[in-house]
PDB file of C-alpha atoms and ligand atoms in Angstrom:
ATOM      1  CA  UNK T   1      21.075   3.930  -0.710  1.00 77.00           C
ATOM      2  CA  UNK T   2      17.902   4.747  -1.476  1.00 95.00           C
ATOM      3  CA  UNK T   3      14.977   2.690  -2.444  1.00 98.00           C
ATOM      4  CA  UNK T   4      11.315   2.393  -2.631  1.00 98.00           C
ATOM      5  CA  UNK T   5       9.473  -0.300  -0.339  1.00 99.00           C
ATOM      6  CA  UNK T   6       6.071  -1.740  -1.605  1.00 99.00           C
ATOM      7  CA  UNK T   7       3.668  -3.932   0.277  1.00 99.00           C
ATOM      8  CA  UNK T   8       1.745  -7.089  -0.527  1.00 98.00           C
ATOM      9  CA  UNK T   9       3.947  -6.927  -3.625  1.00 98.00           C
ATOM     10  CA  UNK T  10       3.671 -11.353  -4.720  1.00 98.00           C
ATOM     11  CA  UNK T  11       0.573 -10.140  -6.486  1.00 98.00           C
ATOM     12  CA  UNK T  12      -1.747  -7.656  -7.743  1.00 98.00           C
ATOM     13  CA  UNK T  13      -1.324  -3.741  -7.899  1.00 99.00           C
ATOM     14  CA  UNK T  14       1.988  -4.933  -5.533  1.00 98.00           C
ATOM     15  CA  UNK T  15       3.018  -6.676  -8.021  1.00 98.00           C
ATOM     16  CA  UNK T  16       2.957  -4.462 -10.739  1.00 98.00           C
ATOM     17  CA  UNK T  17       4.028  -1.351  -8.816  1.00 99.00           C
ATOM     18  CA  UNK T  18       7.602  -3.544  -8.092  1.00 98.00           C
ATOM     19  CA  UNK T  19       7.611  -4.098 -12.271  1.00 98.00           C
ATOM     20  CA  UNK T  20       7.200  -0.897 -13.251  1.00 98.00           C
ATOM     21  CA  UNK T  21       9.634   0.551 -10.286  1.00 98.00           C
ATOM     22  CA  UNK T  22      11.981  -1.898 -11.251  1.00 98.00           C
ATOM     23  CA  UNK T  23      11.411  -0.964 -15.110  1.00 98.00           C
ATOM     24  CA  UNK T  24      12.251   2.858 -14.432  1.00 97.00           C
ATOM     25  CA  UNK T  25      15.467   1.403 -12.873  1.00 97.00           C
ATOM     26  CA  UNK T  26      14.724   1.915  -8.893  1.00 98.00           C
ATOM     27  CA  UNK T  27      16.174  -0.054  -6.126  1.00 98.00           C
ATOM     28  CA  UNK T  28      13.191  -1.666  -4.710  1.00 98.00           C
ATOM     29  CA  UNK T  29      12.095  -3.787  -1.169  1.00 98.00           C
ATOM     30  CA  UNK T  30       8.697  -5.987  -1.680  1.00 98.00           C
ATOM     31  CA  UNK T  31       7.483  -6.989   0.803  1.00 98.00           C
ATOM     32  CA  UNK T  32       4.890 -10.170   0.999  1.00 98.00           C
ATOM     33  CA  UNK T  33       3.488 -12.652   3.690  1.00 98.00           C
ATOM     34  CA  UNK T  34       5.835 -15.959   1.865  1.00 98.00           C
ATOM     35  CA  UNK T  35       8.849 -14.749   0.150  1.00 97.00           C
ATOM     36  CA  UNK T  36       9.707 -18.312  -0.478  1.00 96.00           C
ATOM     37  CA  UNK T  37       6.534 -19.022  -2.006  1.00 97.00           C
ATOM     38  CA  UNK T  38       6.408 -15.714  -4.042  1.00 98.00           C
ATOM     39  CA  UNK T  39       7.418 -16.869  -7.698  1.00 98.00           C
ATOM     40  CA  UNK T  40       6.591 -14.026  -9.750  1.00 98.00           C
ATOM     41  CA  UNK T  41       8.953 -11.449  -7.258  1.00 98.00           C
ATOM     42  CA  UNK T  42      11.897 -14.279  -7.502  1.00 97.00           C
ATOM     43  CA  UNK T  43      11.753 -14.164 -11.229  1.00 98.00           C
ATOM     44  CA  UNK T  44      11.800 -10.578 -11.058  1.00 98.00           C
ATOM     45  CA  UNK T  45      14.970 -10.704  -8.151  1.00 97.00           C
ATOM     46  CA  UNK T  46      16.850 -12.713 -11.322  1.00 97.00           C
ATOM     47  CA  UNK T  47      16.041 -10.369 -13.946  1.00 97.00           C
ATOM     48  CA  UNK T  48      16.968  -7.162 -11.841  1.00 97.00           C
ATOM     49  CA  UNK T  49      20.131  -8.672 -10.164  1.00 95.00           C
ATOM     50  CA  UNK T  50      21.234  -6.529  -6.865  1.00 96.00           C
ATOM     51  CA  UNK T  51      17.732  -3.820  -7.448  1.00 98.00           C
ATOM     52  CA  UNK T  52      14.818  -6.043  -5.817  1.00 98.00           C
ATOM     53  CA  UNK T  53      14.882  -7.525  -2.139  1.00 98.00           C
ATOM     54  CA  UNK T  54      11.585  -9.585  -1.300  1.00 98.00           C
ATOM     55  CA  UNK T  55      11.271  -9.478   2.506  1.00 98.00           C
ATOM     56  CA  UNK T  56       8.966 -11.245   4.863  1.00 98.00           C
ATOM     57  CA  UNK T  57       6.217  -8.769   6.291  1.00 98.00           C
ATOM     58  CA  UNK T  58       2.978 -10.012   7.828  1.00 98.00           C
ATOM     59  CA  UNK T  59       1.004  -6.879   8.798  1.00 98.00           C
ATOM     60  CA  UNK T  60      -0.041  -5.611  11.367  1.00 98.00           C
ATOM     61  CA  UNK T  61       1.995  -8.498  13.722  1.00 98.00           C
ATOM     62  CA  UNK T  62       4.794  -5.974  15.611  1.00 98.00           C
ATOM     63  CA  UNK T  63       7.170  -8.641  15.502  1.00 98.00           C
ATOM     64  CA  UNK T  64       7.205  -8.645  11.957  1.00 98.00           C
ATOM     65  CA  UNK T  65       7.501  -4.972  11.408  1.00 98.00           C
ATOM     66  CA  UNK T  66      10.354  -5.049  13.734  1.00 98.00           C
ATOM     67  CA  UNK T  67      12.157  -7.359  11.884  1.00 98.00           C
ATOM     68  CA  UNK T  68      11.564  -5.425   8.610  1.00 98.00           C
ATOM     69  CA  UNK T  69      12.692  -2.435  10.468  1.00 98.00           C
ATOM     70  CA  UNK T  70      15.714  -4.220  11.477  1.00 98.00           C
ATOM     71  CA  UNK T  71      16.817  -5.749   8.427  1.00 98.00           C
ATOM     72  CA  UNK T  72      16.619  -2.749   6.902  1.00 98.00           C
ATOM     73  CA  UNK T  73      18.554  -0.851   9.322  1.00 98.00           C
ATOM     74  CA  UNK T  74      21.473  -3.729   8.611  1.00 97.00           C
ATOM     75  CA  UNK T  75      21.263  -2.940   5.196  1.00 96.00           C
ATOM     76  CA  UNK T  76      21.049   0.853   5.502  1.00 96.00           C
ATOM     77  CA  UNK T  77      18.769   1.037   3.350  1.00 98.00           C
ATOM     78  CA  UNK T  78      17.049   4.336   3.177  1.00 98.00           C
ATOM     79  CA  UNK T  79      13.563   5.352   1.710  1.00 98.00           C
ATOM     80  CA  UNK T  80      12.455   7.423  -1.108  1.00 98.00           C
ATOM     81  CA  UNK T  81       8.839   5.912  -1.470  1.00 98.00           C
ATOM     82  CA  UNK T  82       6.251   4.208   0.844  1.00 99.00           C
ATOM     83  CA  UNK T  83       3.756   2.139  -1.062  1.00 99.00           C
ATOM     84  CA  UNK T  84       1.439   0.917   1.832  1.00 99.00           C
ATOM     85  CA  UNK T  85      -0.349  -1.447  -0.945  1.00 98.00           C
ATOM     86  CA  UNK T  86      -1.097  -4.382   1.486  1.00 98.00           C
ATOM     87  CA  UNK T  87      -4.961  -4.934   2.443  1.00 98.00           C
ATOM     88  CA  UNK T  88      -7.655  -7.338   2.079  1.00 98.00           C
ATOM     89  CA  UNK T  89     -11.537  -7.498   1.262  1.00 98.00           C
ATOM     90  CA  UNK T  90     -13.934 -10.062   2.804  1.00 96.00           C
ATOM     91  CA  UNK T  91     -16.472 -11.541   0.447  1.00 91.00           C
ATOM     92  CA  UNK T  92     -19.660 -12.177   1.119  1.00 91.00           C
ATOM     93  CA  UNK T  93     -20.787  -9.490   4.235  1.00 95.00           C
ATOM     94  CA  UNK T  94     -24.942  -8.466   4.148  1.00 94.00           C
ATOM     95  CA  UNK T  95     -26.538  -6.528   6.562  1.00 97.00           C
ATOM     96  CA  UNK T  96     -27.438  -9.159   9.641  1.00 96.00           C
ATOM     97  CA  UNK T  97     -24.114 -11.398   9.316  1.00 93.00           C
ATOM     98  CA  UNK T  98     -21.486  -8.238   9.613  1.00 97.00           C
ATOM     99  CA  UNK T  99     -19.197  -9.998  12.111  1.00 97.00           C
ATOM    100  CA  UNK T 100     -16.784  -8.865  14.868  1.00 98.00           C
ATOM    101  CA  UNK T 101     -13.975 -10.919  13.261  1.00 97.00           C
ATOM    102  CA  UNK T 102     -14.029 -10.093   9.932  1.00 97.00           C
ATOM    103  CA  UNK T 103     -14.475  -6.071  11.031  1.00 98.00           C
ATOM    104  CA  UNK T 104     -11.034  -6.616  13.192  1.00 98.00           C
ATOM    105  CA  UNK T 105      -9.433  -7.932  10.633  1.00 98.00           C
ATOM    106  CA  UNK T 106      -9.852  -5.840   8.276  1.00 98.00           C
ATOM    107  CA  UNK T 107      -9.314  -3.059  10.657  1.00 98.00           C
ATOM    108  CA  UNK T 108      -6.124  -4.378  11.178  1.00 98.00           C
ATOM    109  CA  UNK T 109      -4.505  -5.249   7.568  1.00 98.00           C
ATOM    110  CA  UNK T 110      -6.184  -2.624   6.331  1.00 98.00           C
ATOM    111  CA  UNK T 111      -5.757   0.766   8.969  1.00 98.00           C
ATOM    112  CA  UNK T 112      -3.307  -0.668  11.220  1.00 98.00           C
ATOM    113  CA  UNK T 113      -1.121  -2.499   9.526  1.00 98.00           C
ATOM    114  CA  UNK T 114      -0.050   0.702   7.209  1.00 99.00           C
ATOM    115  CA  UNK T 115      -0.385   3.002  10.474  1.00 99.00           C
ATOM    116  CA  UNK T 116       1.966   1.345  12.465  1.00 99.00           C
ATOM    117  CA  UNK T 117       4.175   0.214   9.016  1.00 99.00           C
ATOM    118  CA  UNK T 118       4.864   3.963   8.721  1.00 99.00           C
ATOM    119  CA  UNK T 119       5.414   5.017  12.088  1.00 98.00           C
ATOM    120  CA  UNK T 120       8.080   2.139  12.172  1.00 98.00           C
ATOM    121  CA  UNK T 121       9.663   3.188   9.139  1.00 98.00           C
ATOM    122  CA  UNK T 122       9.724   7.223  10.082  1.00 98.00           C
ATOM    123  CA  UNK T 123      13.389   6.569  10.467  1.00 97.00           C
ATOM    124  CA  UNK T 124      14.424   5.855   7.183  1.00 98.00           C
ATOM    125  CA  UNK T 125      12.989   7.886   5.315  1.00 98.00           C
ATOM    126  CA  UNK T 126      14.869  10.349   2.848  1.00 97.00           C
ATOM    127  CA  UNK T 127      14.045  14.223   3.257  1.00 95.00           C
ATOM    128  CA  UNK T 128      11.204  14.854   0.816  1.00 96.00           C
ATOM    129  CA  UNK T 129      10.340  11.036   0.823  1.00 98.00           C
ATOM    130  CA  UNK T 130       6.728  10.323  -0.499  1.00 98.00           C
ATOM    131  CA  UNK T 131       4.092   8.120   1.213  1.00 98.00           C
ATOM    132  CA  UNK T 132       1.265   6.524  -0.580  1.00 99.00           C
ATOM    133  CA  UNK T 133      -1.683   4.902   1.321  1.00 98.00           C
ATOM    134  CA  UNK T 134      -3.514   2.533  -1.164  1.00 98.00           C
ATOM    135  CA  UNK T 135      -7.201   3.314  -0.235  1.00 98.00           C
ATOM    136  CA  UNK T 136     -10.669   3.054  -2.422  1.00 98.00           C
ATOM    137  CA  UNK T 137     -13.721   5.191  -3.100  1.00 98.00           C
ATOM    138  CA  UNK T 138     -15.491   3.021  -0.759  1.00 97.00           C
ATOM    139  CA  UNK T 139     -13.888   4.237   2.076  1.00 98.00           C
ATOM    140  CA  UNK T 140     -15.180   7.692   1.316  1.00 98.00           C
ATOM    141  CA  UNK T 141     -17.513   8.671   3.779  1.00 98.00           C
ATOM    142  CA  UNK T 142     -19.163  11.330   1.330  1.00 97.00           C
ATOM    143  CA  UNK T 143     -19.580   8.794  -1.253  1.00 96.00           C
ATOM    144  CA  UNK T 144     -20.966   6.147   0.289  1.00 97.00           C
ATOM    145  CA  UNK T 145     -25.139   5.266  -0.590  1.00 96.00           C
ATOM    146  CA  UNK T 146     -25.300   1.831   0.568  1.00 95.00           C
ATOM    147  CA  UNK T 147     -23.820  -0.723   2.099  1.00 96.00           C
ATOM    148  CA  UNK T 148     -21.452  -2.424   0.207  1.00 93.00           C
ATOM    149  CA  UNK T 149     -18.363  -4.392   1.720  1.00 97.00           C
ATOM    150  CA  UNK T 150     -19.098  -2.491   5.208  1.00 98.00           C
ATOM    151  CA  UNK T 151     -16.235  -4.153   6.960  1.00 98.00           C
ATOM    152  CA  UNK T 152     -13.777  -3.132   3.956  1.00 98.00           C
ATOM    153  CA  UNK T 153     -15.434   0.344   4.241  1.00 98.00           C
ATOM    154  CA  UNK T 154     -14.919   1.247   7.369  1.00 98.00           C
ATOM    155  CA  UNK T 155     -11.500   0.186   7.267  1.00 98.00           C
ATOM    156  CA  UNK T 156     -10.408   2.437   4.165  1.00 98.00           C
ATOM    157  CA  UNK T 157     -11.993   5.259   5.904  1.00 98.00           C
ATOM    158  CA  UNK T 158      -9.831   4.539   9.169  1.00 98.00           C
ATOM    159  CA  UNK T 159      -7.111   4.190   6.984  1.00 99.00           C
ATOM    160  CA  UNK T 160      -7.874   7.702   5.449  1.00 98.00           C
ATOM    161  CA  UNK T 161      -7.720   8.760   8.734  1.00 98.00           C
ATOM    162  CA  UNK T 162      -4.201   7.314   9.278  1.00 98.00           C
ATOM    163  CA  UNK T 163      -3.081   9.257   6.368  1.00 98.00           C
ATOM    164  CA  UNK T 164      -3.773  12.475   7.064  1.00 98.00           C
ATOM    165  CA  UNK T 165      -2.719  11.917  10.540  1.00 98.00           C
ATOM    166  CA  UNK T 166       0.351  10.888   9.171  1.00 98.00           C
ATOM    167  CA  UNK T 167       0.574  13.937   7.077  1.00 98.00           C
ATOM    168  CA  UNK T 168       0.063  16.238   9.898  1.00 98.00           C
ATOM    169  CA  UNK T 169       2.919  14.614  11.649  1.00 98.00           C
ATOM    170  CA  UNK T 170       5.155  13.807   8.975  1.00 98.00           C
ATOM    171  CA  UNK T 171       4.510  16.540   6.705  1.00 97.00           C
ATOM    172  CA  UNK T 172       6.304  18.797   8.918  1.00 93.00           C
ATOM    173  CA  UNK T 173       9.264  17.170   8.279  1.00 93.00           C
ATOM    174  CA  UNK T 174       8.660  17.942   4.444  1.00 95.00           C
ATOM    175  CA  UNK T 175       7.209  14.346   3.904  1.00 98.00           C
ATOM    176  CA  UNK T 176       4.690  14.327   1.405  1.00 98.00           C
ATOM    177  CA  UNK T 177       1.546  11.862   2.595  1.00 98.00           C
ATOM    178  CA  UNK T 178      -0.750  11.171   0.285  1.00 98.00           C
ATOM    179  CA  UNK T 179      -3.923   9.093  -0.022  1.00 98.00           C
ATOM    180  CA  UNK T 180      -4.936   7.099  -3.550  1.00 98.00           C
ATOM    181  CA  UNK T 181      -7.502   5.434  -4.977  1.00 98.00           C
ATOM    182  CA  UNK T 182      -6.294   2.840  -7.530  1.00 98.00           C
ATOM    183  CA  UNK T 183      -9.391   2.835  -9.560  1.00 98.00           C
ATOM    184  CA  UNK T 184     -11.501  -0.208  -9.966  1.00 98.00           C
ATOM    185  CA  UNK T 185      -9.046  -3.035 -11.284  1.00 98.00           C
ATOM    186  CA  UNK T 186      -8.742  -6.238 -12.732  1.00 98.00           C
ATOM    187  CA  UNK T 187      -6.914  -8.429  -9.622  1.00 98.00           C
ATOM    188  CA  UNK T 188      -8.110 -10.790  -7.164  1.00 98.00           C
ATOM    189  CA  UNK T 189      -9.458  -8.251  -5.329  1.00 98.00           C
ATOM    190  CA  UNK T 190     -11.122  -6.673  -8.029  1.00 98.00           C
ATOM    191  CA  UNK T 191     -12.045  -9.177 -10.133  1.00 97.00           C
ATOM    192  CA  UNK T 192     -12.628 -10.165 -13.891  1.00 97.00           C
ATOM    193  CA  UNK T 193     -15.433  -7.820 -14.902  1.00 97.00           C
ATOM    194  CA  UNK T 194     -13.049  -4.420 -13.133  1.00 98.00           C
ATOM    195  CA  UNK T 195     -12.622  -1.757 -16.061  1.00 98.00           C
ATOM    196  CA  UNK T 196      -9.262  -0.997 -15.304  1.00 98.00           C
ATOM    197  CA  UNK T 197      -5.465  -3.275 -16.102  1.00 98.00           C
ATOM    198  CA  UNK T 198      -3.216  -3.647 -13.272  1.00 98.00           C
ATOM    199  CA  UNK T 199      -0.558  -2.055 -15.553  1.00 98.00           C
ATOM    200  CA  UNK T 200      -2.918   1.033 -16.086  1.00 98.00           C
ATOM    201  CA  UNK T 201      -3.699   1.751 -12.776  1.00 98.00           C
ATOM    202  CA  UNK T 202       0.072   1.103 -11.741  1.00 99.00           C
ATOM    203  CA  UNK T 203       1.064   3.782 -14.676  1.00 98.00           C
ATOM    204  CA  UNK T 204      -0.905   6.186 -13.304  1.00 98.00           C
ATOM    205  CA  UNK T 205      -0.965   6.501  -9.484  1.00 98.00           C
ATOM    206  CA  UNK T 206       3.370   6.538 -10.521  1.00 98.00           C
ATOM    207  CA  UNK T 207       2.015   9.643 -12.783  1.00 98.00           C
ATOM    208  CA  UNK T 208       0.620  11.199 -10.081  1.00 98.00           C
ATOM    209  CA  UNK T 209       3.343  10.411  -6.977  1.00 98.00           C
ATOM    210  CA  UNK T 210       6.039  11.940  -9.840  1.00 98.00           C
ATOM    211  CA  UNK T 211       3.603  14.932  -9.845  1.00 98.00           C
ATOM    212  CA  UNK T 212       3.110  15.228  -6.089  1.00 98.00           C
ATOM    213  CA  UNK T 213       3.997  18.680  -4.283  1.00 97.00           C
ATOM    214  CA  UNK T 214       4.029  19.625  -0.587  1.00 97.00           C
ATOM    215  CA  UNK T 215       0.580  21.171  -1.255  1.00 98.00           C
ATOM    216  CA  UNK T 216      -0.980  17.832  -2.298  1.00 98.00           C
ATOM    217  CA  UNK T 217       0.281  16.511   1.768  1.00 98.00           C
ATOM    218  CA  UNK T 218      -2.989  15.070   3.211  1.00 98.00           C
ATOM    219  CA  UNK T 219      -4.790  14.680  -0.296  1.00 98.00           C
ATOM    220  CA  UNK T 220      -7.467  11.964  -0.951  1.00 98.00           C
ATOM    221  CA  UNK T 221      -6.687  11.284  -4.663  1.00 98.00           C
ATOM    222  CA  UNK T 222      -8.079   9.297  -7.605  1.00 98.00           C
ATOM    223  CA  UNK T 223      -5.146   7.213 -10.023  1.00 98.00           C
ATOM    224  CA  UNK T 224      -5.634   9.893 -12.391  1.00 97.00           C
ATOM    225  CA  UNK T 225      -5.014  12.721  -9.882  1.00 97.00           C
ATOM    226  CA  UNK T 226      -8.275  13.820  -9.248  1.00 98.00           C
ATOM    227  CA  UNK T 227      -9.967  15.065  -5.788  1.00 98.00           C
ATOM    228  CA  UNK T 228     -11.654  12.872  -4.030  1.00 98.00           C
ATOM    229  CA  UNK T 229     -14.186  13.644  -1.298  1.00 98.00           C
ATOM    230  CA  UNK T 230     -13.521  12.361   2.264  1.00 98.00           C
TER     231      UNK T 230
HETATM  232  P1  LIG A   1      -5.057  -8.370  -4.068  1.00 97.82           P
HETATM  233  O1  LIG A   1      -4.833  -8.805  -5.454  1.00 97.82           O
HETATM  234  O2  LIG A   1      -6.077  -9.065  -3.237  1.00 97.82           O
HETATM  235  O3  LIG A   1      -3.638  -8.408  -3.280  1.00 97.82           O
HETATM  236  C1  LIG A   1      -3.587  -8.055  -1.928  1.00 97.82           C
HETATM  237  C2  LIG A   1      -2.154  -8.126  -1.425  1.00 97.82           C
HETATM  238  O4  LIG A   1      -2.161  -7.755  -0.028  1.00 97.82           O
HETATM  239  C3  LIG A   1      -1.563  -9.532  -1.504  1.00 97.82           C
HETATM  240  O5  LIG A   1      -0.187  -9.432  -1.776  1.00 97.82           O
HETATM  241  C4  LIG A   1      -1.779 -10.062  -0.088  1.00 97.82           C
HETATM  242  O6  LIG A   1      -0.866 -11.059   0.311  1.00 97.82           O
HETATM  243  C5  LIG A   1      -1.500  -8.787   0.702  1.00 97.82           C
HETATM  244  N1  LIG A   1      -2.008  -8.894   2.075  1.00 97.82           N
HETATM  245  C6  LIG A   1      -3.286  -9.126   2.483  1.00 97.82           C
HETATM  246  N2  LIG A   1      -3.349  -9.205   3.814  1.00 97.82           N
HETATM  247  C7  LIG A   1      -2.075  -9.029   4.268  1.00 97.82           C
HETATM  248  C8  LIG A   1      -1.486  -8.992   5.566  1.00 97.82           C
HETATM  249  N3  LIG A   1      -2.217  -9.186   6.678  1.00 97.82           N
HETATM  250  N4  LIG A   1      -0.142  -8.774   5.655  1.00 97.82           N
HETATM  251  C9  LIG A   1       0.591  -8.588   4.558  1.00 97.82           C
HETATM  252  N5  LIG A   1       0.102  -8.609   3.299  1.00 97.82           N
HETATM  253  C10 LIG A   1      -1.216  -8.837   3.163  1.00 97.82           C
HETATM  254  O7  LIG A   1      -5.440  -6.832  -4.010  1.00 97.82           O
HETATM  255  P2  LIG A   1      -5.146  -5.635  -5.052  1.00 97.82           P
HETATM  256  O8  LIG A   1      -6.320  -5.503  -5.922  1.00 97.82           O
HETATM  257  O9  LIG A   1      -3.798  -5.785  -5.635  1.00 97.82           O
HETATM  258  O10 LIG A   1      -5.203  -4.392  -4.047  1.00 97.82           O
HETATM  259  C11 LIG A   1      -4.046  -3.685  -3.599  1.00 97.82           C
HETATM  260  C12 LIG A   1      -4.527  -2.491  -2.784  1.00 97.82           C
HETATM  261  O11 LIG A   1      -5.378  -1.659  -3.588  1.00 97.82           O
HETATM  262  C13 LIG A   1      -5.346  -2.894  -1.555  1.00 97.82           C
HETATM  263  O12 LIG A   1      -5.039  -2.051  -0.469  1.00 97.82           O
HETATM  264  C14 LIG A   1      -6.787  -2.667  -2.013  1.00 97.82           C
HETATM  265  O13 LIG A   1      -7.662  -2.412  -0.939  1.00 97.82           O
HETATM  266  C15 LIG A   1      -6.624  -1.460  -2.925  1.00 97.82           C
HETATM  267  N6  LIG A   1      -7.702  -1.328  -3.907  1.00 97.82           N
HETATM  268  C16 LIG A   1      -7.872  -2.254  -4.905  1.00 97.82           C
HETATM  269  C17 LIG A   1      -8.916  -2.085  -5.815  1.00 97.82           C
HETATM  270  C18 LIG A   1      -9.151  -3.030  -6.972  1.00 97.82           C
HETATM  271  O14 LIG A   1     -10.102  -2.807  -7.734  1.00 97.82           O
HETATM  272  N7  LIG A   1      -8.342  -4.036  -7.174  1.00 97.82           N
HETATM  273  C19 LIG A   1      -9.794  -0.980  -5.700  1.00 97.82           C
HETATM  274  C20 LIG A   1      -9.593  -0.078  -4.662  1.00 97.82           C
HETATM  275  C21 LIG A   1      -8.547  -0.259  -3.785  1.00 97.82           C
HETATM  276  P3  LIG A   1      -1.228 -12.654   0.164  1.00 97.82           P
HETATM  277  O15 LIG A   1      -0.977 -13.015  -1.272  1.00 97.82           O
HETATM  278  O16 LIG A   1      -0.278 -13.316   1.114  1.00 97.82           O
HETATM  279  O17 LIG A   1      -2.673 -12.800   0.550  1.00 97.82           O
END
C-alpha cells in the first residue's frame, strides 16, 4: 500500500507535515530518533488508528537505515512521497572557532543522511513517486553575502547537490526530485522571532509537491513555488 514517509517527524516542520498528511487522509511512516519518547506522533498514532507508523531512524548510521529499509520491506509498504525533513543547525559558529566536528556533523545529518536515506529507499518507491529534500536559502551558493551558520551552509549546499544528483538518477525512472526551501519558520530551529507558522509553511511546500511536474525534476524551490538560485 502506499504511503508517504517523513523524517525527523516528533517535532517541527516533521511534525506538522505528518498532521496535515494524516489530515488529507494518507497512510503515513514518521520517522524520529525515540519513537518511545515521541508523544505528540503517539497521540497522533491514536487519533489516526492503522494510517501513522512512527519508526526508529537515526540518520546517517547504516544500521539504522537498514532496519528502516527492512521493516518496511516486511510490511510492503510502498512509497508515494519522500520527505527528507531530518537535519540540524549548530548554534553559536564565528569565523575562528568553525570546528571539524560540528562541520562533520552536519555534513552528515544534513547531506548524508538524506543521500544515503534515498538511495536505500529507491526500492520502494511507486512509479511517479515524489522526493522532497528539505533545504534553506542558506545553502544557496548565489545567495550567500556573509557568513552565517557556515557549517549549516555548506551542508544544505551538499545536500542540494544530493538532490539533483538524485534527480539525474532517479528522474529517469519518472521520479520527480525536488529541492525546497521551507521559508523562515517558527520551530526550534527557527526560532520565536521566524515570520512564518509551522502550519503555513507545511500548507504550502504540500501546495507545491501537489503541483510538481516532471519538468520541475532537479528544481531548487521556495514554499511558495518560486525559483531559487543555486
Ligand atoms: P527542528 O525543529 O530543529 O527539528 C529537526 C528534526 O530533525 C527533529 O525531529 C530532530 O530529531 C531531527 N534530527 C536531527 N538530527 C537528526 C539525526 N541525526 N537523525 C534523525 N533525525 C534527526 O527543525 P525544523 O525547523 O523543523 O526543520 C526541519 C527541516 O527544515 C530541516 O532540514 C531544516 O534544516 C529545514 N529548514 C528549517 C528552517 C526554519 O526556519 N525552521 C528554515 C530552512 C530550512 P530530535 O528531536 O531527535 O533532535
Amino acid at each position: 500500500m502506499s504511503h508517504v514517509l517523513v523524517t525527523g517527524a516528533n517535532r517541527g516542520l516533521g511534525l506538522e507535515f505528518v498532521r496535515q498528511l494524516l489530515g488529507r487522509g494518507e497512510r503515513v511512516v514518521a520517522t524520529c530518533r525515540h519513537p518511545g519518547r515521541a508523544l505528540p506522533l503517539n497521540r497522533l498514532a491514536g487519533e489516526f488508528p492503522g494510517r501513522l507508523m512512527v519508526l526508529p531512524l537515526v540518520l546517517p548510521e547504516a544500521r539504522s537505515i537498514a532496519e528502516l529499509v527492512r521493516e518496511l520491506e516486511t510490511l510492503d509498504v510502498r512509497l508515494r512521497l519522500l520527505v527528507n525533513n531530518a537535519g540540524l543547525m549548530l548554534d553559536g559558529e564565528r569565523f575562528g572557532t568553525i570546528g571539524l566536528d560540528g562541520l562533520r556533523q552536519a555534513f552528515e545529518t544534513n547531506a548524508a543522511g538524506p543521500l544515503l536515506l534515498t538511495q536505500a529507499l529507491a526500492p520502494r518507491f511507486d512509479a511517479g513517486a515524489r522526493i522532497v529534500m528539505l533545504s534553506s536559502r542558506l545553502g544557496s551558493i548565489a545567495g550567500t553575502t556573509a557568513l552565517h551558520t557556515p557549517s549549516y551552509a555548506i551542508s544544505k549546499a551538499a545536500l542540494n547537490m544530493a538532490g539533483r544528483l538524485l534527480a539525474a538518477e532517479l528522474g529517469a525512472r519518472g521520479l520527480v526530485v525536488v529541492v525546497l526551501s521551507p521559508g523562515w519558520v517558527r520551530t526550534d530551529m527557527g526560532g520565536a522571532s521566524a515570520p512564518l507558522a509551522a502550519a503555513d509553511s507545511v500548507s504550502s511546500m504540500l501546495r507545491v509537491v501537489d503541483g510538481l511536474a516532471a519538468s520541475d525534476n532537479g528544481r531548487f524551490l521556495s514554499h511558495d513555488g518560486g525559483a531559487i538560485d543555486w
